[in-house]
Amino acid sequence: SGRAIIATAHAETELGKVVVQCGALVPPDDAKALAIRIEWLAGQPVLRREMGLKARNYAEMRIAKDAVLGQFDRDLRACRSA
């Protein structure tokens, strides 16, 4: 969607590793931290736009249909040639 992301996840999780590249993390089960981060990000239009662009780029490069199928094809070819 090209929008900034705020996720409740630990940084060492797969979700955390992805979101930290294009958004903000808050600890799980910490509603107050989430509310603070949302309020803070609401007042950061330039950062929101930058995060959104990074999120869109990540989605297009890593999880879009063509990206997933392309990686699958490369992986399959690598298995066949091994």
Short mmCIF file of C-alpha atoms in Angstrom, two decimals, residues 8-80:
data_model
loop_
_atom_site.label_atom_id
_atom_site.label_comp_id
_atom_site.label_asym_id
_atom_site.label_seq_id
_atom_site.Cartn_x
_atom_site.Cartn_y
_atom_site.Cartn_z
CA THR A 8 4.03 -5.13 17.63
CA ALA A 9 6.88 -7.61 17.36
CA HIS A 10 10.30 -8.38 18.74
CA ALA A 11 13.19 -7.21 16.56
CA GLU A 12 14.70 -10.70 16.32
CA THR A 13 11.55 -12.25 14.79
CA GLU A 14 11.05 -12.54 11.04
CA LEU A 15 8.34 -9.87 11.18
CA GLY A 16 10.58 -7.62 13.24
CA LYS A 17 13.46 -8.01 10.79
CA VAL A 18 11.22 -6.96 7.91
CA VAL A 19 9.40 -4.11 9.62
CA VAL A 20 12.55 -2.52 11.02
CA GLN A 21 13.63 -1.89 7.40
CA CYS A 22 10.55 0.15 6.56
CA GLY A 23 8.63 0.96 9.70
CA ALA A 24 8.59 1.02 13.47
CA LEU A 25 8.46 -1.71 16.08
CA VAL A 26 6.96 -1.69 19.53
CA PRO A 27 7.06 -4.52 22.05
CA PRO A 28 4.17 -6.98 21.89
CA ASP A 29 1.49 -6.53 24.53
CA ASP A 30 2.46 -2.90 25.16
CA ALA A 31 -0.60 -0.89 24.17
CA LYS A 32 0.81 2.30 25.67
CA ALA A 33 4.00 2.05 23.58
CA LEU A 34 1.88 1.43 20.49
CA ALA A 35 -0.29 4.47 21.18
CA ILE A 36 2.79 6.64 21.76
CA ARG A 37 4.40 5.45 18.52
CA ILE A 38 1.21 6.07 16.54
CA GLU A 39 0.91 9.60 17.94
CA TRP A 40 4.56 10.28 17.26
CA LEU A 41 4.42 8.98 13.69
CA ALA A 42 1.25 10.96 13.01
CA GLY A 43 3.31 14.11 13.51
CA GLN A 44 6.12 12.99 11.15
CA PRO A 45 4.81 13.37 7.58
CA VAL A 46 8.24 13.20 5.93
CA LEU A 47 9.21 10.08 7.84
CA ARG A 48 5.81 8.48 7.14
CA ARG A 49 6.31 9.05 3.43
CA GLU A 50 9.85 7.66 3.54
CA MET A 51 8.69 4.58 5.47
CA GLY A 52 5.83 4.10 3.04
CA LEU A 53 8.15 4.24 0.03
CA LYS A 54 10.49 1.72 1.66
CA ALA A 55 7.56 -0.56 2.48
CA ARG A 56 6.27 -0.38 -1.08
CA ASN A 57 9.73 -1.12 -2.45
CA TYR A 58 10.10 -4.11 -0.12
CA ALA A 59 6.73 -5.48 -1.19
CA GLU A 60 7.52 -5.08 -4.88
CA MET A 61 10.98 -6.62 -4.57
CA ARG A 62 10.26 -9.45 -2.12
CA ILE A 63 6.59 -10.41 -1.93
CA ALA A 64 5.01 -9.38 -5.22
CA LYS A 65 3.89 -12.28 -7.39
CA ASP A 66 6.68 -11.80 -9.96
CA ALA A 67 9.34 -11.55 -7.24
CA VAL A 68 8.15 -14.71 -5.48
CA LEU A 69 7.85 -16.71 -8.71
CA GLY A 70 11.22 -15.45 -9.91
CA GLN A 71 12.90 -16.55 -6.68
CA PHE A 72 11.11 -19.89 -6.85
CA ASP A 73 12.37 -20.41 -10.40
CA ARG A 74 15.95 -19.54 -9.39
CA ASP A 75 15.76 -21.89 -6.41
CA LEU A 76 14.34 -24.69 -8.53
CA ARG A 77 17.05 -24.28 -11.16
CA ALA A 78 19.71 -24.31 -8.44
CA CYS A 79 18.31 -27.59 -7.07
CA ARG A 80 18.25 -29.18 -10.50
#
